[in-house]
mmCIF file of C-alpha atoms in Angstrom:
data_model
loop_
_atom_site.group_PDB
_atom_site.id
_atom_site.type_symbol
_atom_site.label_atom_id
_atom_site.label_comp_id
_atom_site.label_asym_id
_atom_site.label_seq_id
_atom_site.Cartn_x
_atom_site.Cartn_y
_atom_site.Cartn_z
ATOM 1 C CA MET M 1 0.000 0.000 0.000
ATOM 2 C CA SER M 2 1.449 3.368 -1.010
ATOM 3 C CA VAL M 3 1.324 6.260 1.426
ATOM 4 C CA THR M 4 -0.378 9.448 0.240
ATOM 5 C CA ILE M 5 -0.350 12.266 2.771
ATOM 6 C CA ILE M 6 -2.673 15.258 2.505
ATOM 7 C CA SER M 7 -0.477 18.256 3.274
ATOM 8 C CA ARG M 8 -1.191 21.041 5.736
ATOM 9 C CA ALA M 9 -1.545 23.438 2.836
ATOM 10 C CA ALA M 10 -4.106 21.160 1.142
ATOM 11 C CA TRP M 11 -6.416 20.846 4.160
ATOM 12 C CA GLY M 12 -6.096 24.534 5.002
ATOM 13 C CA ALA M 13 -3.928 24.579 8.120
ATOM 14 C CA THR M 14 -3.152 27.908 9.739
ATOM 15 C CA PRO M 15 0.507 28.690 8.898
ATOM 16 C CA TRP M 16 2.944 28.098 11.719
ATOM 17 C CA ASP M 17 3.968 31.724 11.522
ATOM 18 C CA HIS M 18 0.626 32.864 12.956
ATOM 19 C CA ASP M 19 2.896 33.230 15.985
ATOM 20 C CA PRO M 20 5.266 36.055 14.959
ATOM 21 C CA THR M 21 8.036 34.745 17.232
ATOM 22 C CA SER M 22 8.351 31.317 15.677
ATOM 23 C CA ASP M 23 8.455 29.219 12.531
ATOM 24 C CA GLY M 24 6.422 26.667 14.463
ATOM 25 C CA PRO M 25 7.295 23.610 16.554
ATOM 26 C CA ALA M 26 10.943 22.676 16.942
ATOM 27 C CA TYR M 27 12.721 20.658 14.259
ATOM 28 C CA VAL M 28 13.387 17.015 15.207
ATOM 29 C CA PRO M 29 15.780 14.905 13.094
ATOM 30 C CA LEU M 30 14.501 11.514 11.987
ATOM 31 C CA SER M 31 17.433 9.940 13.820
ATOM 32 C CA SER M 32 15.773 10.949 17.118
ATOM 33 C CA ARG M 33 12.607 8.927 16.458
ATOM 34 C CA SER M 34 12.263 5.474 18.024
ATOM 35 C CA GLU M 35 8.528 5.127 18.796
ATOM 36 C CA PHE M 36 5.181 5.254 16.999
ATOM 37 C CA TYR M 37 2.224 6.245 19.221
ATOM 38 C CA VAL M 38 -1.410 5.557 18.276
ATOM 39 C CA HIS M 39 -4.159 7.810 19.701
ATOM 40 C CA TYR M 40 -7.910 8.218 19.454
ATOM 41 C CA ASP M 41 -10.131 11.278 19.949
ATOM 42 C CA GLY M 42 -11.704 10.540 23.335
ATOM 43 C CA ALA M 43 -14.983 9.356 24.768
ATOM 44 C CA HIS M 44 -17.414 10.184 21.945
ATOM 45 C CA HIS M 45 -17.913 8.807 18.454
ATOM 46 C CA ILE M 46 -16.475 10.963 15.671
ATOM 47 C CA THR M 47 -18.865 11.897 12.871
ATOM 48 C CA ARG M 48 -16.753 14.545 11.117
ATOM 49 C CA THR M 49 -15.252 13.629 7.768
ATOM 50 C CA GLY M 50 -12.568 14.958 5.436
ATOM 51 C CA PHE M 51 -10.873 18.281 6.068
ATOM 52 C CA ALA M 52 -13.373 19.094 8.837
ATOM 53 C CA ILE M 53 -11.582 16.567 11.054
ATOM 54 C CA MET M 54 -8.336 18.489 10.875
ATOM 55 C CA ARG M 55 -9.883 21.897 11.325
ATOM 56 C CA ALA M 56 -11.706 20.705 14.451
ATOM 57 C CA ILE M 57 -8.514 19.212 15.912
ATOM 58 C CA GLU M 58 -6.564 22.370 15.064
ATOM 59 C CA ALA M 59 -9.132 24.572 16.806
ATOM 60 C CA GLU M 60 -9.083 22.337 19.891
ATOM 61 C CA HIS M 61 -5.290 22.289 20.049
ATOM 62 C CA PHE M 62 -5.057 26.059 19.577
ATOM 63 C CA GLY M 63 -7.354 26.225 22.588
ATOM 64 C CA ASN M 64 -4.783 24.185 24.532
ATOM 65 C CA GLY M 65 -2.201 26.841 23.742
ATOM 66 C CA TRP M 66 -0.354 24.601 21.249
ATOM 67 C CA ALA M 67 1.051 25.662 17.860
ATOM 68 C CA GLY M 68 -1.722 23.965 15.889
ATOM 69 C CA VAL M 69 -2.382 20.228 15.530
ATOM 70 C CA GLY M 70 -0.257 18.320 18.040
ATOM 71 C CA TYR M 71 -0.233 14.950 16.230
ATOM 72 C CA SER M 72 2.299 14.084 13.570
ATOM 73 C CA PHE M 73 -0.514 12.731 11.400
ATOM 74 C CA VAL M 74 -4.246 12.009 11.602
ATOM 75 C CA VAL M 75 -5.940 9.066 9.864
ATOM 76 C CA SER M 76 -9.633 9.242 8.978
ATOM 77 C CA GLN M 77 -12.101 6.359 8.808
ATOM 78 C CA ALA M 78 -11.899 6.678 5.016
ATOM 79 C CA GLY M 79 -8.178 5.894 5.181
ATOM 80 C CA GLU M 80 -7.061 9.466 4.459
ATOM 81 C CA ILE M 81 -3.768 10.525 6.051
ATOM 82 C CA PHE M 82 -3.531 14.193 7.026
ATOM 83 C CA GLU M 83 -0.306 16.010 7.891
ATOM 84 C CA GLY M 84 -0.163 17.589 11.339
ATOM 85 C CA ARG M 85 3.347 18.130 12.705
ATOM 86 C CA GLY M 86 4.676 15.871 9.944
ATOM 87 C CA TRP M 87 7.933 13.952 9.963
ATOM 88 C CA THR M 88 10.302 16.552 11.369
ATOM 89 C CA ARG M 89 8.497 18.735 13.926
ATOM 90 C CA GLN M 90 8.184 18.075 17.650
ATOM 91 C CA GLY M 91 4.780 16.726 18.588
ATOM 92 C CA ALA M 92 2.360 17.666 21.357
ATOM 93 C CA HIS M 93 0.692 14.307 21.913
ATOM 94 C CA CYS M 94 2.468 12.431 24.739
ATOM 95 C CA PRO M 95 4.575 14.281 27.325
ATOM 96 C CA GLY M 96 8.069 12.853 27.533
ATOM 97 C CA HIS M 97 7.754 11.210 24.122
ATOM 98 C CA ASN M 98 7.104 14.147 21.773
ATOM 99 C CA VAL M 99 10.643 14.023 20.389
ATOM 100 C CA SER M 100 11.245 10.270 20.406
ATOM 101 C CA GLY M 101 7.794 9.354 19.125
ATOM 102 C CA PHE M 102 5.592 10.062 16.145
ATOM 103 C CA GLY M 103 2.001 10.622 17.277
ATOM 104 C CA VAL M 104 -0.820 9.403 15.035
ATOM 105 C CA GLN M 105 -4.501 9.813 15.807
ATOM 106 C CA ILE M 106 -7.034 7.487 14.216
ATOM 107 C CA ALA M 107 -10.128 9.690 14.140
ATOM 108 C CA ILE M 108 -12.499 7.592 16.224
ATOM 109 C CA GLY M 109 -13.691 7.855 19.815
ATOM 110 C CA GLY M 110 -15.354 5.840 22.568
ATOM 111 C CA ASP M 111 -16.203 2.278 21.537
ATOM 112 C CA GLN M 112 -16.294 3.210 17.844
ATOM 113 C CA GLU M 113 -14.966 0.505 15.523
ATOM 114 C CA PRO M 114 -11.919 1.512 13.479
ATOM 115 C CA SER M 115 -12.482 0.860 9.786
ATOM 116 C CA LYS M 116 -10.314 -1.519 7.762
ATOM 117 C CA ALA M 117 -9.251 1.447 5.635
ATOM 118 C CA ALA M 118 -8.099 3.392 8.704
ATOM 119 C CA LEU M 119 -6.124 0.472 10.114
ATOM 120 C CA ALA M 120 -4.483 -0.257 6.759
ATOM 121 C CA ALA M 121 -3.541 3.406 6.318
ATOM 122 C CA CYS M 122 -2.112 3.633 9.839
ATOM 123 C CA ARG M 123 -0.090 0.460 9.326
ATOM 124 C CA ALA M 124 1.224 1.765 5.997
ATOM 125 C CA LEU M 125 2.171 5.007 7.725
ATOM 126 C CA TYR M 126 4.017 3.025 10.405
ATOM 127 C CA ASP M 127 5.991 1.146 7.737
ATOM 128 C CA GLU M 128 6.820 4.428 6.011
ATOM 129 C CA ALA M 129 8.024 5.842 9.346
ATOM 130 C CA CYS M 130 10.301 2.829 9.807
ATOM 131 C CA ARG M 131 11.644 3.264 6.300
ATOM 132 C CA LYS M 132 12.325 6.962 6.795
ATOM 133 C CA THR M 133 14.087 6.500 10.138
ATOM 134 C CA GLY M 134 15.973 3.387 9.051
ATOM 135 C CA ARG M 135 14.878 1.408 12.083
ATOM 136 C CA THR M 136 11.976 -0.664 13.412
ATOM 137 C CA LEU M 137 9.977 1.712 15.610
ATOM 138 C CA ALA M 138 8.354 0.506 18.817
ATOM 139 C CA LYS M 139 4.574 0.214 18.438
ATOM 140 C CA ARG M 140 2.882 2.095 21.285
ATOM 141 C CA GLY M 141 -0.558 3.124 22.423
ATOM 142 C CA HIS M 142 -0.854 6.515 24.125
ATOM 143 C CA ARG M 143 -1.364 4.759 27.482
ATOM 144 C CA ASP M 144 2.108 3.214 27.151
ATOM 145 C CA GLY M 145 3.542 6.702 27.571
ATOM 146 C CA ILE M 146 1.317 8.264 30.254
ATOM 147 C CA ALA M 147 -1.675 7.283 32.403
ATOM 148 C CA THR M 148 -4.670 7.610 30.067
ATOM 149 C CA GLN M 149 -7.449 5.525 28.495
ATOM 150 C CA CYS M 150 -6.254 6.564 25.024
ATOM 151 C CA PRO M 151 -6.326 5.016 22.429
ATOM 152 C CA GLY M 152 -9.304 3.061 23.787
ATOM 153 C CA SER M 153 -9.535 -0.683 24.266
ATOM 154 C CA LYS M 154 -10.084 -1.592 20.607
ATOM 155 C CA LEU M 155 -7.175 0.359 19.169
ATOM 156 C CA TYR M 156 -4.905 -0.576 22.060
ATOM 157 C CA SER M 157 -5.610 -4.286 21.486
ATOM 158 C CA TRP M 158 -4.816 -3.741 17.807
ATOM 159 C CA VAL M 159 -1.498 -2.100 18.645
ATOM 160 C CA LYS M 160 -0.570 -4.882 21.088
ATOM 161 C CA ALA M 161 -1.416 -7.466 18.397
ATOM 162 C CA GLY M 162 1.252 -5.930 16.152
ATOM 163 C CA MET M 163 -0.987 -3.580 14.131
ATOM 164 C CA PRO M 164 -2.308 -6.153 11.626
ATOM 165 C CA ALA M 165 -4.444 -4.886 8.761
ATOM 166 C CA ASP M 166 -6.774 -6.891 6.521
ATOM 167 C CA GLY M 167 -5.825 -6.737 2.867
ATOM 168 C CA TYR M 168 -2.512 -5.085 3.596
ATOM 169 C CA THR M 169 0.874 -6.759 3.381
ATOM 170 C CA ALA M 170 3.368 -5.185 5.738
ATOM 171 C CA ALA M 171 6.546 -3.917 4.135
ATOM 172 C CA PRO M 172 9.847 -5.448 5.253
ATOM 173 C CA THR M 173 11.296 -3.708 8.296
ATOM 174 C CA PRO M 174 14.468 -1.677 7.687
ATOM 175 C CA ASP M 175 16.632 -4.367 9.224
ATOM 176 C CA GLY M 176 15.209 -6.997 6.902
ATOM 177 C CA GLY M 177 13.933 -9.019 9.850
ATOM 178 C CA ALA M 178 17.386 -10.340 10.665
ATOM 179 C CA THR M 179 18.494 -10.694 14.254
ATOM 180 C CA PRO M 180 21.866 -9.980 15.840
ATOM 181 C CA GLY M 181 24.126 -12.951 15.466
ATOM 182 C CA GLY M 182 22.271 -14.123 12.352
ATOM 183 C CA SER M 183 23.607 -14.555 8.844
ATOM 184 C CA VAL M 184 23.758 -10.821 8.065
ATOM 185 C CA ALA M 185 26.793 -8.955 9.400
ATOM 186 C CA ARG M 186 25.780 -6.530 12.159
ATOM 187 C CA TYR M 187 29.054 -4.815 13.073
ATOM 188 C CA LYS M 188 30.588 -1.473 12.112
ATOM 189 C CA VAL M 189 34.001 -0.363 10.881
ATOM 190 C CA THR M 190 35.556 3.091 10.833
ATOM 191 C CA ILE M 191 37.317 4.289 7.685
ATOM 192 C CA GLY M 192 38.625 7.832 7.437
ATOM 193 C CA GLY M 193 36.830 8.740 10.656
ATOM 194 C CA LEU M 194 33.443 7.649 9.237
ATOM 195 C CA GLU M 195 31.423 4.626 10.342
ATOM 196 C CA TYR M 196 30.119 1.972 7.931
ATOM 197 C CA GLY M 197 27.977 -1.056 8.694
ATOM 198 C CA TYR M 198 24.720 -1.729 10.513
ATOM 199 C CA GLY M 199 23.372 1.354 12.278
ATOM 200 C CA ALA M 200 25.910 3.826 10.829
ATOM 201 C CA TYR M 201 24.333 7.148 9.922
ATOM 202 C CA GLY M 202 25.185 10.068 7.683
ATOM 203 C CA ASP M 203 25.343 11.444 4.147
ATOM 204 C CA HIS M 204 28.343 9.193 3.491
ATOM 205 C CA VAL M 205 26.050 6.169 3.956
ATOM 206 C CA THR M 206 23.604 7.550 1.392
ATOM 207 C CA LYS M 207 26.460 8.093 -1.069
ATOM 208 C CA VAL M 208 27.586 4.474 -0.701
ATOM 209 C CA GLY M 209 24.036 3.298 -1.402
ATOM 210 C CA GLN M 210 23.722 5.560 -4.429
ATOM 211 C CA ALA M 211 27.037 4.282 -5.771
ATOM 212 C CA LEU M 212 25.893 0.672 -5.287
ATOM 213 C CA VAL M 213 22.687 1.377 -7.229
ATOM 214 C CA LYS M 214 24.714 3.001 -10.016
ATOM 215 C CA LYS M 215 26.899 -0.116 -10.185
ATOM 216 C CA GLY M 216 23.793 -2.314 -10.450
ATOM 217 C CA HIS M 217 23.827 -3.596 -6.877
ATOM 218 C CA GLY M 218 20.615 -2.135 -5.417
ATOM 219 C CA ASP M 219 18.296 -5.145 -5.560
ATOM 220 C CA HIS M 220 17.775 -5.355 -1.797
ATOM 221 C CA TYR M 221 16.502 -1.787 -1.374
ATOM 222 C CA VAL M 222 12.756 -1.505 -0.911
ATOM 223 C CA SER M 223 12.640 2.247 -1.518
ATOM 224 C CA GLY M 224 16.183 3.342 -2.305
ATOM 225 C CA PRO M 225 19.286 4.139 -0.252
ATOM 226 C CA GLY M 226 19.157 6.461 2.744
ATOM 227 C CA PRO M 227 21.388 7.844 5.497
ATOM 228 C CA ARG M 228 20.907 4.915 7.936
ATOM 229 C CA TRP M 229 22.908 1.735 7.160
ATOM 230 C CA THR M 230 20.499 -1.218 7.216
ATOM 231 C CA ASP M 231 20.686 -4.888 6.301
ATOM 232 C CA ALA M 232 19.671 -3.913 2.757
ATOM 233 C CA ASP M 233 22.889 -1.885 2.468
ATOM 234 C CA THR M 234 24.900 -4.816 3.822
ATOM 235 C CA ARG M 235 23.368 -7.268 1.358
ATOM 236 C CA ASN M 236 23.884 -4.920 -1.584
ATOM 237 C CA TYR M 237 27.478 -4.255 -0.561
ATOM 238 C CA SER M 238 28.052 -8.009 -0.262
ATOM 239 C CA ASP M 239 26.806 -8.445 -3.841
ATOM 240 C CA TYR M 240 29.231 -5.721 -4.896
ATOM 241 C CA GLN M 241 32.156 -7.335 -3.030
ATOM 242 C CA ARG M 242 31.456 -10.674 -4.699
ATOM 243 C CA SER M 243 31.437 -8.920 -8.085
ATOM 244 C CA LEU M 244 35.022 -7.871 -7.291
ATOM 245 C CA GLY M 245 35.994 -11.473 -6.604
ATOM 246 C CA PHE M 246 35.837 -11.453 -2.790
ATOM 247 C CA LYS M 247 34.726 -14.725 -1.186
ATOM 248 C CA GLY M 248 32.766 -15.629 1.946
ATOM 249 C CA THR M 249 29.534 -13.903 3.005
ATOM 250 C CA ALA M 250 29.427 -14.920 6.681
ATOM 251 C CA PRO M 251 30.128 -12.108 9.180
ATOM 252 C CA HIS M 252 33.802 -11.024 9.177
ATOM 253 C CA GLN M 253 34.540 -12.787 5.898
ATOM 254 C CA ASP M 254 35.726 -10.817 2.877
ATOM 255 C CA ALA M 255 32.316 -10.488 1.181
ATOM 256 C CA ASP M 256 30.134 -10.050 4.263
ATOM 257 C CA GLY M 257 28.827 -6.665 3.114
ATOM 258 C CA ILE M 258 30.858 -4.484 5.480
ATOM 259 C CA PRO M 259 33.228 -2.161 3.577
ATOM 260 C CA GLY M 260 36.974 -2.406 3.648
ATOM 261 C CA GLU M 261 39.291 0.320 2.408
ATOM 262 C CA SER M 262 40.039 -1.437 -0.886
ATOM 263 C CA SER M 263 36.443 -2.094 -1.950
ATOM 264 C CA LEU M 264 35.243 1.316 -0.749
ATOM 265 C CA ARG M 265 37.931 3.160 -2.694
ATOM 266 C CA THR M 266 37.063 1.137 -5.802
ATOM 267 C CA LEU M 267 33.347 1.901 -5.381
ATOM 268 C CA LEU M 268 33.672 5.643 -4.741
ATOM 269 C CA GLY M 269 36.961 6.427 -6.507
ATOM 270 C CA THR M 270 38.321 7.850 -3.244
ATOM 271 C CA LEU M 271 38.173 7.318 0.495
ATOM 272 C CA PRO M 272 35.899 9.904 2.144
ATOM 273 C CA SER M 273 37.079 11.387 5.414
ATOM 274 C CA LYS M 274 35.281 13.071 8.254
ATOM 275 C CA GLN M 275 35.010 16.791 7.701
ATOM 276 C CA SER M 276 35.311 19.473 10.317
ATOM 277 C CA PRO M 277 31.919 20.395 11.749
ATOM 278 C CA PRO M 278 30.250 23.229 9.821
ATOM 279 C CA ALA M 279 30.345 26.687 11.268
ATOM 280 C CA LYS M 280 27.432 27.513 13.543
ATOM 281 C CA PRO M 281 24.721 29.458 11.665
ATOM 282 C CA PRO M 282 24.471 33.124 12.639
ATOM 283 C CA ALA M 283 21.674 33.893 15.078
ATOM 284 C CA PHE M 284 18.313 34.786 13.549
ATOM 285 C CA PRO M 285 17.944 38.554 14.028
ATOM 286 C CA GLY M 286 14.139 38.631 14.144
ATOM 287 C CA ARG M 287 11.233 38.964 11.743
ATOM 288 C CA LYS M 288 11.074 42.743 12.069
ATOM 289 C CA TYR M 289 14.110 43.060 9.787
ATOM 290 C CA PHE M 290 12.348 41.377 6.836
ATOM 291 C CA LYS M 291 9.296 43.349 5.790
ATOM 292 C CA ALA M 292 8.261 46.106 3.431
ATOM 293 C CA GLY M 293 10.355 49.233 3.920
ATOM 294 C CA ALA M 294 13.080 47.440 5.918
ATOM 295 C CA SER M 295 16.689 48.384 5.154
ATOM 296 C CA ASN M 296 19.470 46.723 7.131
ATOM 297 C CA ARG M 297 22.538 44.499 6.896
ATOM 298 C CA PHE M 298 20.530 41.362 7.662
ATOM 299 C CA VAL M 299 18.548 41.673 4.421
ATOM 300 C CA GLU M 300 21.798 41.821 2.454
ATOM 301 C CA GLN M 301 23.242 38.925 4.459
ATOM 302 C CA LEU M 302 20.138 36.879 3.664
ATOM 303 C CA GLY M 303 20.294 37.750 -0.033
ATOM 304 C CA LYS M 304 23.944 36.810 -0.401
ATOM 305 C CA GLN M 305 23.299 33.443 1.233
ATOM 306 C CA LEU M 306 20.326 32.811 -1.064
ATOM 307 C CA VAL M 307 22.531 33.496 -4.088
ATOM 308 C CA ALA M 308 25.266 31.212 -2.685
ATOM 309 C CA LYS M 309 22.683 28.415 -2.325
ATOM 310 C CA GLY M 310 21.361 28.950 -5.865
ATOM 311 C CA TYR M 311 18.149 30.827 -5.017
ATOM 312 C CA GLY M 312 18.795 34.273 -6.481
ATOM 313 C CA LYS M 313 17.012 34.179 -9.832
ATOM 314 C CA HIS M 314 14.578 36.983 -8.959
ATOM 315 C CA TYR M 315 17.348 39.530 -8.327
ATOM 316 C CA ARG M 316 18.053 41.889 -11.230
ATOM 317 C CA VAL M 317 21.019 43.730 -9.758
ATOM 318 C CA GLY M 318 21.974 41.462 -6.878
ATOM 319 C CA PRO M 319 21.046 41.461 -3.200
ATOM 320 C CA GLY M 320 21.211 44.632 -1.151
ATOM 321 C CA PRO M 321 20.136 46.014 2.220
ATOM 322 C CA ASN M 322 16.620 47.050 1.104
ATOM 323 C CA TRP M 323 13.920 44.377 1.497
ATOM 324 C CA SER M 324 12.210 43.812 -1.848
ATOM 325 C CA GLU M 325 9.730 41.553 -3.576
ATOM 326 C CA ALA M 326 12.723 39.815 -5.196
ATOM 327 C CA ASP M 327 13.990 38.900 -1.716
ATOM 328 C CA ARG M 328 10.583 37.502 -0.780
ATOM 329 C CA GLN M 329 10.285 35.461 -3.986
ATOM 330 C CA ASN M 330 13.778 34.000 -3.574
ATOM 331 C CA VAL M 331 13.054 33.051 0.027
ATOM 332 C CA ALA M 332 9.782 31.414 -1.090
ATOM 333 C CA ASP M 333 11.672 29.365 -3.713
ATOM 334 C CA PHE M 334 14.089 28.218 -1.021
ATOM 335 C CA GLN M 335 11.241 27.290 1.344
ATOM 336 C CA ARG M 336 9.409 25.304 -1.321
ATOM 337 C CA ALA M 337 12.590 23.345 -2.060
ATOM 338 C CA HIS M 338 12.916 22.155 1.557
ATOM 339 C CA LYS M 339 10.330 19.775 2.956
ATOM 340 C CA ALA M 340 10.486 21.156 6.490
ATOM 341 C CA LEU M 341 9.498 24.577 5.125
ATOM 342 C CA ALA M 342 7.401 23.815 2.046
ATOM 343 C CA GLY M 343 4.026 23.871 3.822
ATOM 344 C CA ASP M 344 4.425 27.549 4.700
ATOM 345 C CA ALA M 345 6.368 29.032 1.777
ATOM 346 C CA ASP M 346 5.296 32.644 2.225
ATOM 347 C CA GLY M 347 8.743 34.099 1.480
ATOM 348 C CA TYR M 348 9.272 35.656 4.898
ATOM 349 C CA PRO M 349 12.155 34.085 6.836
ATOM 350 C CA GLY M 350 11.641 32.802 10.360
ATOM 351 C CA PRO M 351 14.095 31.031 12.688
ATOM 352 C CA LEU M 352 13.809 27.629 10.954
ATOM 353 C CA THR M 353 14.165 29.097 7.451
ATOM 354 C CA TRP M 354 17.216 31.042 8.622
ATOM 355 C CA GLN M 355 18.756 27.981 10.314
ATOM 356 C CA ILE M 356 18.388 25.748 7.250
ATOM 357 C CA LEU M 357 19.557 28.456 4.855
ATOM 358 C CA PHE M 358 22.761 29.086 6.796
ATOM 359 C CA SER M 359 23.475 25.448 7.635
#
């Protein structure tokens, strides 16, 4: 089952920047996620459908003093998946677990029966979350995090049963279902200050996967290479090692799928090395510096960075200290090109836009 998510913009969410001091909830890297929490709406049956579900939840959560919908996603009885906080923003669904856990509400309440479509969509979303994070996430009901009746007895029993879904075949978990000590190598090596092997994380891992695909050794990927080294990477790298003539696929043998310097240099043409950490982005000066009539050094600093990142096409004479429509359009292009910002691409920089631009 493919995962189609209805964006905040599509269902009419209030932009995060309704609060002039913030771009919205804090950014959370996928590497911080380890749990998947299922919620329901409370004691009463839910009769709302479609976009009305999200607007009602948003209004309720605004009333709680939160920055809009607190769940990562909401699943309707029709099997629709709506974006709330999304993949990379801190939730407001389970105190103590809002960074480590995705929070997903299935829009039912009381003793209402969850539909097959809702359960299948939620399970597909769980599998997509595992794929994105590169790990098998713990399946949780809200009551596993704090003392509450949520997600109700029916959904909680479903979660404890492993989240089965009629008519839906679960995707392979990121680790391929292998267990430590099994036939797939589960150790790491360090080459040039960078880790390779099961659990290693970083852009260098993605580049290895992309190089394997280019060489014709990507058969074990379900959805393509990513920054977390999984058993799929190990199996593909083992295929590549055997194509070079290495023998033995058991752990710690020459073709076990864990890189050595020789095979890695042959694959990439060079041996990558750990780079010095990037300079810390300059502090965001505040929204007041980026509006009609503003003239200051921060506008020029912003414009020069946009040009350096390839987002300066609307300038006719180059960036300067006077805020202009060209600045706004270039910022909007940059926001649309970055998933964490694309839902609110109004062209006015906030703290998150500034952080990503200068990172």
